[in-house]
Amino acid sequence: MGRDKDQKKQKRKRSNENSVEKVVTNEEKQNPKQQKQQQQGQQGNVNQSKKKKKEVSPFGNYRNYYGYRISHDMDEDPRLKVLKKEWFEGKDCLDIGCNSGIMTIHIAKKFGCRSILGVDIDSRCVEDAHWHLRKFARTENSAKPNEKKSNSEGSKEQSVSQSNGETKTDGAETKDLSQVVSFQKENFVQTRNLDNNRYDTILCLSVTKWVHLNWGDDGLITLFSKIWRLLNPGGIFVMEPQPWKSYESNRRVSETASMNYRNIVLRPDRFQEILLDKIGFRTVEDLTSSLSGASKGFDRQILAFQK
């Protein structure tokens, strides 16, 4: 009898242990999946937060800037239509805040600049600009042999004159795009690297807000004063200022921007007065009316000041 009781107790113990093992085993089977899902969820949140951090552009240095400001049905940036050829043809030009350089390159191609330098605070944007320049230059150079072949094939006199180093008589000498356009990383407000340069035309398109939010009223005055110094007499300054409502939507892009936003006194509606009365520009021309029908984003005021 005693042995039977002991056997029954051992059976109950084993059954209890087996049930516990089953429960533990089931939990172990479920936990890896749950843990994996939790890890994936946490990783997704981390990736999203990283992605959001990457998208923050405290200086307006958006990566696909022209992609979202120019619709696919446009053949070119609508701002090119309001710029005058005489401001650029055969002139030395500067594009402040050039971003990926597309506008800079198109200006050089369309208006025939002698030289144009694009500067941007973001090294990534400058790298993109160099990439676009190489791409445009390759396209341009690949078209030249066909043009030469169709226009001057069989002309012995022309080939002799070129071999002797004589200049062409059928028009001005044309330069490769890579000889006209250049890009470099610069914080225009703070750099001294451009102090000895002089330009006939300086562009500052949708940049003033970012200078203002990052360096306040003092930074804005520094921007305008430096542009004045770098311009040749009679030179042109083309400005596309962002409206005050645009400041409001970007004031939280950084702590610096938030602080400067609260302390800004010189709002965009006073820029024209500052440039004429304080900085010393002689005249201003409003080009905005010619932008009628422009897509959203390129419907801002564009002003041309003459030194």
PDB file of C-alpha atoms in Angstrom, residues 3-247:
ATOM      1  CA  ARG A   3       4.576   1.648  -2.335  1.00  0.00           C
ATOM      2  CA  ASP A   4       1.366   2.390  -4.331  1.00  0.00           C
ATOM      3  CA  LYS A   5       0.978   5.748  -2.602  1.00  0.00           C
ATOM      4  CA  ASP A   6       4.586   6.654  -3.372  1.00  0.00           C
ATOM      5  CA  GLN A   7       4.112   5.739  -7.043  1.00  0.00           C
ATOM      6  CA  LYS A   8       0.951   7.872  -7.267  1.00  0.00           C
ATOM      7  CA  LYS A   9       2.776  10.836  -5.703  1.00  0.00           C
ATOM      8  CA  GLN A  10       5.650  10.477  -8.188  1.00  0.00           C
ATOM      9  CA  LYS A  11       3.169  10.332 -11.112  1.00  0.00           C
ATOM     10  CA  ARG A  12       1.413  13.495  -9.867  1.00  0.00           C
ATOM     11  CA  LYS A  13       4.811  15.220  -9.475  1.00  0.00           C
ATOM     12  CA  ARG A  14       5.870  14.233 -12.994  1.00  0.00           C
ATOM     13  CA  SER A  15       2.579  15.384 -14.487  1.00  0.00           C
ATOM     14  CA  ASN A  16       2.892  18.721 -12.682  1.00  0.00           C
ATOM     15  CA  GLU A  17       6.468  19.116 -13.884  1.00  0.00           C
ATOM     16  CA  ASN A  18       5.436  18.246 -17.440  1.00  0.00           C
ATOM     17  CA  SER A  19       2.623  20.792 -17.364  1.00  0.00           C
ATOM     18  CA  VAL A  20       5.004  23.432 -16.055  1.00  0.00           C
ATOM     19  CA  GLU A  21       7.515  22.510 -18.784  1.00  0.00           C
ATOM     20  CA  LYS A  22       4.768  22.811 -21.424  1.00  0.00           C
ATOM     21  CA  VAL A  23       3.781  26.234 -20.145  1.00  0.00           C
ATOM     22  CA  VAL A  24       7.411  27.369 -20.042  1.00  0.00           C
ATOM     23  CA  THR A  25       8.070  25.876 -23.482  1.00  0.00           C
ATOM     24  CA  ASN A  26       5.018  27.588 -24.966  1.00  0.00           C
ATOM     25  CA  GLU A  27       6.085  30.887 -23.449  1.00  0.00           C
ATOM     26  CA  GLU A  28       9.588  30.424 -24.834  1.00  0.00           C
ATOM     27  CA  LYS A  29       8.092  29.695 -28.258  1.00  0.00           C
ATOM     28  CA  GLN A  30       5.977  32.822 -28.141  1.00  0.00           C
ATOM     29  CA  ASN A  31       8.499  35.183 -26.600  1.00  0.00           C
ATOM     30  CA  PRO A  32      11.024  35.263 -29.479  1.00  0.00           C
ATOM     31  CA  LYS A  33       8.277  36.342 -31.892  1.00  0.00           C
ATOM     32  CA  GLN A  34       6.970  38.904 -29.458  1.00  0.00           C
ATOM     33  CA  GLN A  35      10.481  40.105 -28.739  1.00  0.00           C
ATOM     34  CA  LYS A  36      11.234  40.297 -32.463  1.00  0.00           C
ATOM     35  CA  GLN A  37       8.062  42.299 -33.073  1.00  0.00           C
ATOM     36  CA  GLN A  38       8.902  44.596 -30.193  1.00  0.00           C
ATOM     37  CA  GLN A  39      12.472  44.991 -31.452  1.00  0.00           C
ATOM     38  CA  GLN A  40      11.233  45.713 -34.960  1.00  0.00           C
ATOM     39  CA  GLY A  41       8.768  48.236 -33.588  1.00  0.00           C
ATOM     40  CA  GLN A  42      11.466  49.892 -31.510  1.00  0.00           C
ATOM     41  CA  GLN A  43      13.877  49.840 -34.442  1.00  0.00           C
ATOM     42  CA  GLY A  44      11.202  51.338 -36.666  1.00  0.00           C
ATOM     43  CA  ASN A  45      10.646  54.118 -34.184  1.00  0.00           C
ATOM     44  CA  VAL A  46      14.394  54.735 -34.017  1.00  0.00           C
ATOM     45  CA  ASN A  47      14.629  54.763 -37.817  1.00  0.00           C
ATOM     46  CA  GLN A  48      11.702  57.156 -38.035  1.00  0.00           C
ATOM     47  CA  SER A  49      13.253  59.457 -35.475  1.00  0.00           C
ATOM     48  CA  LYS A  50      16.573  59.277 -37.327  1.00  0.00           C
ATOM     49  CA  LYS A  51      14.789  59.982 -40.587  1.00  0.00           C
ATOM     50  CA  LYS A  52      13.065  62.975 -39.063  1.00  0.00           C
ATOM     51  CA  LYS A  53      16.373  64.253 -37.740  1.00  0.00           C
ATOM     52  CA  LYS A  54      17.938  63.922 -41.185  1.00  0.00           C
ATOM     53  CA  GLU A  55      15.105  65.927 -42.726  1.00  0.00           C
ATOM     54  CA  VAL A  56      15.697  68.888 -40.421  1.00  0.00           C
ATOM     55  CA  SER A  57      17.330  71.671 -42.461  1.00  0.00           C
ATOM     56  CA  PRO A  58      18.175  74.586 -40.161  1.00  0.00           C
ATOM     57  CA  PHE A  59      19.802  76.532 -43.009  1.00  0.00           C
ATOM     58  CA  GLY A  60      17.206  75.753 -45.675  1.00  0.00           C
ATOM     59  CA  ASN A  61      19.611  73.145 -47.047  1.00  0.00           C
ATOM     60  CA  TYR A  62      16.929  70.778 -48.332  1.00  0.00           C
ATOM     61  CA  ARG A  63      18.249  67.891 -50.470  1.00  0.00           C
ATOM     62  CA  ASN A  64      15.718  67.721 -53.326  1.00  0.00           C
ATOM     63  CA  TYR A  65      14.902  71.425 -53.053  1.00  0.00           C
ATOM     64  CA  TYR A  66      14.147  72.001 -56.734  1.00  0.00           C
ATOM     65  CA  GLY A  67      12.268  68.713 -56.923  1.00  0.00           C
ATOM     66  CA  TYR A  68       9.413  69.936 -54.766  1.00  0.00           C
ATOM     67  CA  ARG A  69       9.440  73.572 -55.882  1.00  0.00           C
ATOM     68  CA  ILE A  70       9.290  72.874 -59.625  1.00  0.00           C
ATOM     69  CA  SER A  71       6.443  70.760 -60.962  1.00  0.00           C
ATOM     70  CA  HIS A  72       7.155  68.037 -63.514  1.00  0.00           C
ATOM     71  CA  ASP A  73       5.269  69.811 -66.294  1.00  0.00           C
ATOM     72  CA  MET A  74       7.667  72.795 -66.249  1.00  0.00           C
ATOM     73  CA  ASP A  75      10.480  73.058 -68.772  1.00  0.00           C
ATOM     74  CA  GLU A  76      12.552  75.356 -66.537  1.00  0.00           C
ATOM     75  CA  ASP A  77      12.592  77.283 -63.276  1.00  0.00           C
ATOM     76  CA  PRO A  78      10.014  80.086 -63.769  1.00  0.00           C
ATOM     77  CA  ARG A  79      12.370  82.602 -62.132  1.00  0.00           C
ATOM     78  CA  LEU A  80      14.650  82.347 -65.160  1.00  0.00           C
ATOM     79  CA  LYS A  81      11.943  84.059 -67.205  1.00  0.00           C
ATOM     80  CA  VAL A  82      12.148  87.298 -65.204  1.00  0.00           C
ATOM     81  CA  LEU A  83      15.944  87.601 -65.147  1.00  0.00           C
ATOM     82  CA  LYS A  84      17.521  89.865 -67.769  1.00  0.00           C
ATOM     83  CA  LYS A  85      20.262  88.615 -70.049  1.00  0.00           C
ATOM     84  CA  GLU A  86      22.285  91.822 -69.754  1.00  0.00           C
ATOM     85  CA  TRP A  87      22.766  91.164 -66.037  1.00  0.00           C
ATOM     86  CA  PHE A  88      24.674  87.949 -66.789  1.00  0.00           C
ATOM     87  CA  GLU A  89      26.018  87.833 -70.352  1.00  0.00           C
ATOM     88  CA  GLY A  90      29.791  88.139 -70.225  1.00  0.00           C
ATOM     89  CA  LYS A  91      29.589  88.997 -66.508  1.00  0.00           C
ATOM     90  CA  ASP A  92      31.128  87.601 -63.323  1.00  0.00           C
ATOM     91  CA  CYS A  93      28.323  86.391 -61.062  1.00  0.00           C
ATOM     92  CA  LEU A  94      27.770  84.964 -57.580  1.00  0.00           C
ATOM     93  CA  ASP A  95      24.889  82.779 -56.379  1.00  0.00           C
ATOM     94  CA  ILE A  96      24.552  82.810 -52.564  1.00  0.00           C
ATOM     95  CA  GLY A  97      22.877  79.692 -51.136  1.00  0.00           C
ATOM     96  CA  CYS A  98      23.082  77.776 -54.406  1.00  0.00           C
ATOM     97  CA  ASN A  99      21.833  74.492 -52.875  1.00  0.00           C
ATOM     98  CA  SER A 100      22.255  71.714 -55.471  1.00  0.00           C
ATOM     99  CA  GLY A 101      23.420  74.193 -58.130  1.00  0.00           C
ATOM    100  CA  ILE A 102      20.695  73.601 -60.700  1.00  0.00           C
ATOM    101  CA  MET A 103      19.618  77.252 -60.877  1.00  0.00           C
ATOM    102  CA  THR A 104      23.257  78.363 -61.029  1.00  0.00           C
ATOM    103  CA  ILE A 105      23.972  76.047 -63.972  1.00  0.00           C
ATOM    104  CA  HIS A 106      20.824  77.053 -65.857  1.00  0.00           C
ATOM    105  CA  ILE A 107      21.721  80.744 -65.510  1.00  0.00           C
ATOM    106  CA  ALA A 108      25.174  80.061 -66.943  1.00  0.00           C
ATOM    107  CA  LYS A 109      23.717  78.071 -69.850  1.00  0.00           C
ATOM    108  CA  LYS A 110      20.860  80.430 -70.696  1.00  0.00           C
ATOM    109  CA  PHE A 111      22.547  83.813 -70.269  1.00  0.00           C
ATOM    110  CA  GLY A 112      26.206  83.115 -71.090  1.00  0.00           C
ATOM    111  CA  CYS A 113      27.993  84.223 -67.920  1.00  0.00           C
ATOM    112  CA  ARG A 114      31.729  84.769 -68.102  1.00  0.00           C
ATOM    113  CA  SER A 115      31.878  83.084 -64.706  1.00  0.00           C
ATOM    114  CA  ILE A 116      29.439  82.170 -61.966  1.00  0.00           C
ATOM    115  CA  LEU A 117      30.306  80.894 -58.495  1.00  0.00           C
ATOM    116  CA  GLY A 118      27.725  79.117 -56.354  1.00  0.00           C
ATOM    117  CA  VAL A 119      28.325  78.996 -52.595  1.00  0.00           C
ATOM    118  CA  ASP A 120      26.399  77.067 -49.966  1.00  0.00           C
ATOM    119  CA  ILE A 121      26.840  76.414 -46.246  1.00  0.00           C
ATOM    120  CA  ASP A 122      26.137  72.677 -46.634  1.00  0.00           C
ATOM    121  CA  SER A 123      28.935  70.485 -48.003  1.00  0.00           C
ATOM    122  CA  ARG A 124      26.354  67.888 -49.139  1.00  0.00           C
ATOM    123  CA  CYS A 125      24.625  70.477 -51.318  1.00  0.00           C
ATOM    124  CA  VAL A 126      27.981  71.500 -52.803  1.00  0.00           C
ATOM    125  CA  GLU A 127      28.733  67.849 -53.601  1.00  0.00           C
ATOM    126  CA  ASP A 128      25.331  67.575 -55.302  1.00  0.00           C
ATOM    127  CA  ALA A 129      26.094  70.764 -57.245  1.00  0.00           C
ATOM    128  CA  HIS A 130      29.404  69.358 -58.498  1.00  0.00           C
ATOM    129  CA  TRP A 131      27.583  66.179 -59.543  1.00  0.00           C
ATOM    130  CA  HIS A 132      24.963  68.161 -61.478  1.00  0.00           C
ATOM    131  CA  LEU A 133      27.686  70.242 -63.132  1.00  0.00           C
ATOM    132  CA  ARG A 134      29.528  67.123 -64.338  1.00  0.00           C
ATOM    133  CA  LYS A 135      26.237  65.722 -65.630  1.00  0.00           C
ATOM    134  CA  PHE A 136      25.360  68.924 -67.529  1.00  0.00           C
ATOM    135  CA  ALA A 137      28.915  69.209 -68.880  1.00  0.00           C
ATOM    136  CA  ARG A 138      28.876  65.605 -70.158  1.00  0.00           C
ATOM    137  CA  THR A 139      25.548  66.191 -71.912  1.00  0.00           C
ATOM    138  CA  GLU A 140      26.838  69.414 -73.429  1.00  0.00           C
ATOM    139  CA  ASN A 141      30.113  67.881 -74.615  1.00  0.00           C
ATOM    140  CA  SER A 142      28.437  64.797 -76.070  1.00  0.00           C
ATOM    141  CA  ALA A 143      26.321  67.067 -78.295  1.00  0.00           C
ATOM    142  CA  LYS A 144      29.279  69.103 -79.590  1.00  0.00           C
ATOM    143  CA  PRO A 145      30.917  66.467 -81.845  1.00  0.00           C
ATOM    144  CA  ASN A 146      27.629  65.981 -83.747  1.00  0.00           C
ATOM    145  CA  GLU A 147      27.235  69.737 -84.159  1.00  0.00           C
ATOM    146  CA  LYS A 148      30.801  70.107 -85.404  1.00  0.00           C
ATOM    147  CA  LYS A 149      30.419  67.195 -87.782  1.00  0.00           C
ATOM    148  CA  SER A 150      27.212  68.517 -89.334  1.00  0.00           C
ATOM    149  CA  ASN A 151      28.310  72.166 -89.465  1.00  0.00           C
ATOM    150  CA  SER A 152      31.949  71.995 -90.488  1.00  0.00           C
ATOM    151  CA  GLU A 153      32.674  68.589 -92.043  1.00  0.00           C
ATOM    152  CA  GLY A 154      34.985  68.839 -95.032  1.00  0.00           C
ATOM    153  CA  SER A 155      36.130  72.410 -94.303  1.00  0.00           C
ATOM    154  CA  LYS A 156      39.907  72.233 -94.788  1.00  0.00           C
ATOM    155  CA  GLU A 157      40.483  75.953 -94.287  1.00  0.00           C
ATOM    156  CA  GLN A 158      38.813  75.893 -90.883  1.00  0.00           C
ATOM    157  CA  SER A 159      40.850  72.902 -89.719  1.00  0.00           C
ATOM    158  CA  VAL A 160      44.071  74.604 -90.837  1.00  0.00           C
ATOM    159  CA  SER A 161      43.216  77.830 -89.042  1.00  0.00           C
ATOM    160  CA  GLN A 162      42.382  75.943 -85.856  1.00  0.00           C
ATOM    161  CA  SER A 163      45.614  73.951 -86.037  1.00  0.00           C
ATOM    162  CA  ASN A 164      47.541  77.221 -86.342  1.00  0.00           C
ATOM    163  CA  GLY A 165      45.822  78.513 -83.211  1.00  0.00           C
ATOM    164  CA  GLU A 166      43.867  81.255 -84.956  1.00  0.00           C
ATOM    165  CA  THR A 167      40.707  82.533 -83.239  1.00  0.00           C
ATOM    166  CA  LYS A 168      37.327  81.857 -84.806  1.00  0.00           C
ATOM    167  CA  THR A 169      35.734  84.617 -86.838  1.00  0.00           C
ATOM    168  CA  ASP A 170      32.188  83.264 -86.875  1.00  0.00           C
ATOM    169  CA  GLY A 171      31.301  84.271 -83.315  1.00  0.00           C
ATOM    170  CA  ALA A 172      32.607  84.671 -79.792  1.00  0.00           C
ATOM    171  CA  GLU A 173      34.739  81.953 -78.247  1.00  0.00           C
ATOM    172  CA  THR A 174      32.599  79.487 -76.317  1.00  0.00           C
ATOM    173  CA  LYS A 175      33.725  77.914 -73.047  1.00  0.00           C
ATOM    174  CA  ASP A 176      32.805  74.567 -71.604  1.00  0.00           C
ATOM    175  CA  LEU A 177      30.273  74.755 -68.790  1.00  0.00           C
ATOM    176  CA  SER A 178      32.835  73.427 -66.320  1.00  0.00           C
ATOM    177  CA  GLN A 179      35.055  76.428 -67.126  1.00  0.00           C
ATOM    178  CA  VAL A 180      32.264  78.890 -66.386  1.00  0.00           C
ATOM    179  CA  VAL A 181      30.525  77.395 -63.335  1.00  0.00           C
ATOM    180  CA  SER A 182      32.162  76.584 -60.001  1.00  0.00           C
ATOM    181  CA  PHE A 183      30.946  75.731 -56.514  1.00  0.00           C
ATOM    182  CA  GLN A 184      32.425  75.945 -53.039  1.00  0.00           C
ATOM    183  CA  LYS A 185      31.333  75.499 -49.438  1.00  0.00           C
ATOM    184  CA  GLU A 186      31.094  78.837 -47.632  1.00  0.00           C
ATOM    185  CA  ASN A 187      29.129  80.411 -44.819  1.00  0.00           C
ATOM    186  CA  PHE A 188      28.664  83.680 -46.681  1.00  0.00           C
ATOM    187  CA  VAL A 189      27.831  85.699 -43.567  1.00  0.00           C
ATOM    188  CA  GLN A 190      31.012  84.697 -41.740  1.00  0.00           C
ATOM    189  CA  THR A 191      33.578  83.847 -44.438  1.00  0.00           C
ATOM    190  CA  ARG A 192      36.467  86.116 -45.404  1.00  0.00           C
ATOM    191  CA  ASN A 193      37.433  84.002 -48.409  1.00  0.00           C
ATOM    192  CA  LEU A 194      35.437  86.132 -50.849  1.00  0.00           C
ATOM    193  CA  ASP A 195      36.544  89.554 -49.613  1.00  0.00           C
ATOM    194  CA  ASN A 196      38.898  90.191 -52.553  1.00  0.00           C
ATOM    195  CA  ASN A 197      36.378  89.074 -55.196  1.00  0.00           C
ATOM    196  CA  ARG A 198      34.219  91.431 -57.224  1.00  0.00           C
ATOM    197  CA  TYR A 199      31.045  90.561 -59.124  1.00  0.00           C
ATOM    198  CA  ASP A 200      28.750  92.206 -61.661  1.00  0.00           C
ATOM    199  CA  THR A 201      25.634  90.333 -60.488  1.00  0.00           C
ATOM    200  CA  ILE A 202      24.861  88.653 -57.152  1.00  0.00           C
ATOM    201  CA  LEU A 203      21.853  86.403 -56.565  1.00  0.00           C
ATOM    202  CA  CYS A 204      20.293  85.671 -53.181  1.00  0.00           C
ATOM    203  CA  LEU A 205      17.184  83.592 -53.888  1.00  0.00           C
ATOM    204  CA  SER A 206      15.083  82.355 -50.948  1.00  0.00           C
ATOM    205  CA  VAL A 207      18.039  82.691 -48.579  1.00  0.00           C
ATOM    206  CA  THR A 208      17.406  85.814 -46.467  1.00  0.00           C
ATOM    207  CA  LYS A 209      15.045  84.016 -44.064  1.00  0.00           C
ATOM    208  CA  TRP A 210      17.648  81.397 -43.184  1.00  0.00           C
ATOM    209  CA  VAL A 211      20.325  84.028 -42.595  1.00  0.00           C
ATOM    210  CA  HIS A 212      17.835  85.960 -40.479  1.00  0.00           C
ATOM    211  CA  LEU A 213      16.740  82.988 -38.361  1.00  0.00           C
ATOM    212  CA  ASN A 214      20.305  81.793 -37.762  1.00  0.00           C
ATOM    213  CA  TRP A 215      22.119  85.110 -37.231  1.00  0.00           C
ATOM    214  CA  GLY A 216      19.352  87.595 -36.457  1.00  0.00           C
ATOM    215  CA  ASP A 217      19.139  91.210 -37.579  1.00  0.00           C
ATOM    216  CA  ASP A 218      22.920  91.622 -37.308  1.00  0.00           C
ATOM    217  CA  GLY A 219      23.442  88.702 -39.680  1.00  0.00           C
ATOM    218  CA  LEU A 220      20.981  90.167 -42.175  1.00  0.00           C
ATOM    219  CA  ILE A 221      22.774  93.544 -42.183  1.00  0.00           C
ATOM    220  CA  THR A 222      26.104  91.732 -42.582  1.00  0.00           C
ATOM    221  CA  LEU A 223      24.660  89.864 -45.579  1.00  0.00           C
ATOM    222  CA  PHE A 224      23.456  93.054 -47.270  1.00  0.00           C
ATOM    223  CA  SER A 225      26.640  95.011 -46.483  1.00  0.00           C
ATOM    224  CA  LYS A 226      28.916  92.257 -47.816  1.00  0.00           C
ATOM    225  CA  ILE A 227      26.883  91.989 -51.027  1.00  0.00           C
ATOM    226  CA  TRP A 228      27.263  95.737 -51.496  1.00  0.00           C
ATOM    227  CA  ARG A 229      31.050  95.546 -51.029  1.00  0.00           C
ATOM    228  CA  LEU A 230      31.465  92.623 -53.448  1.00  0.00           C
ATOM    229  CA  LEU A 231      29.450  94.264 -56.243  1.00  0.00           C
ATOM    230  CA  ASN A 232      31.170  96.310 -58.948  1.00  0.00           C
ATOM    231  CA  PRO A 233      29.815  99.857 -59.495  1.00  0.00           C
ATOM    232  CA  GLY A 234      26.538  99.563 -61.380  1.00  0.00           C
ATOM    233  CA  GLY A 235      26.248  95.911 -60.334  1.00  0.00           C
ATOM    234  CA  ILE A 236      22.941  94.119 -59.812  1.00  0.00           C
ATOM    235  CA  PHE A 237      21.712  92.392 -56.660  1.00  0.00           C
ATOM    236  CA  VAL A 238      18.763  90.024 -57.297  1.00  0.00           C
ATOM    237  CA  MET A 239      16.898  89.105 -54.104  1.00  0.00           C
ATOM    238  CA  GLU A 240      13.959  86.762 -53.493  1.00  0.00           C
ATOM    239  CA  PRO A 241      13.026  87.317 -49.824  1.00  0.00           C
ATOM    240  CA  GLN A 242      10.712  84.927 -48.003  1.00  0.00           C
ATOM    241  CA  PRO A 243       7.599  86.522 -46.437  1.00  0.00           C
ATOM    242  CA  TRP A 244       7.178  86.764 -42.668  1.00  0.00           C
ATOM    243  CA  LYS A 245       4.614  83.941 -42.604  1.00  0.00           C
ATOM    244  CA  SER A 246       7.385  81.661 -43.873  1.00  0.00           C
ATOM    245  CA  TYR A 247       9.455  82.602 -40.815  1.00  0.00           C
TER     246      TYR A 247
END
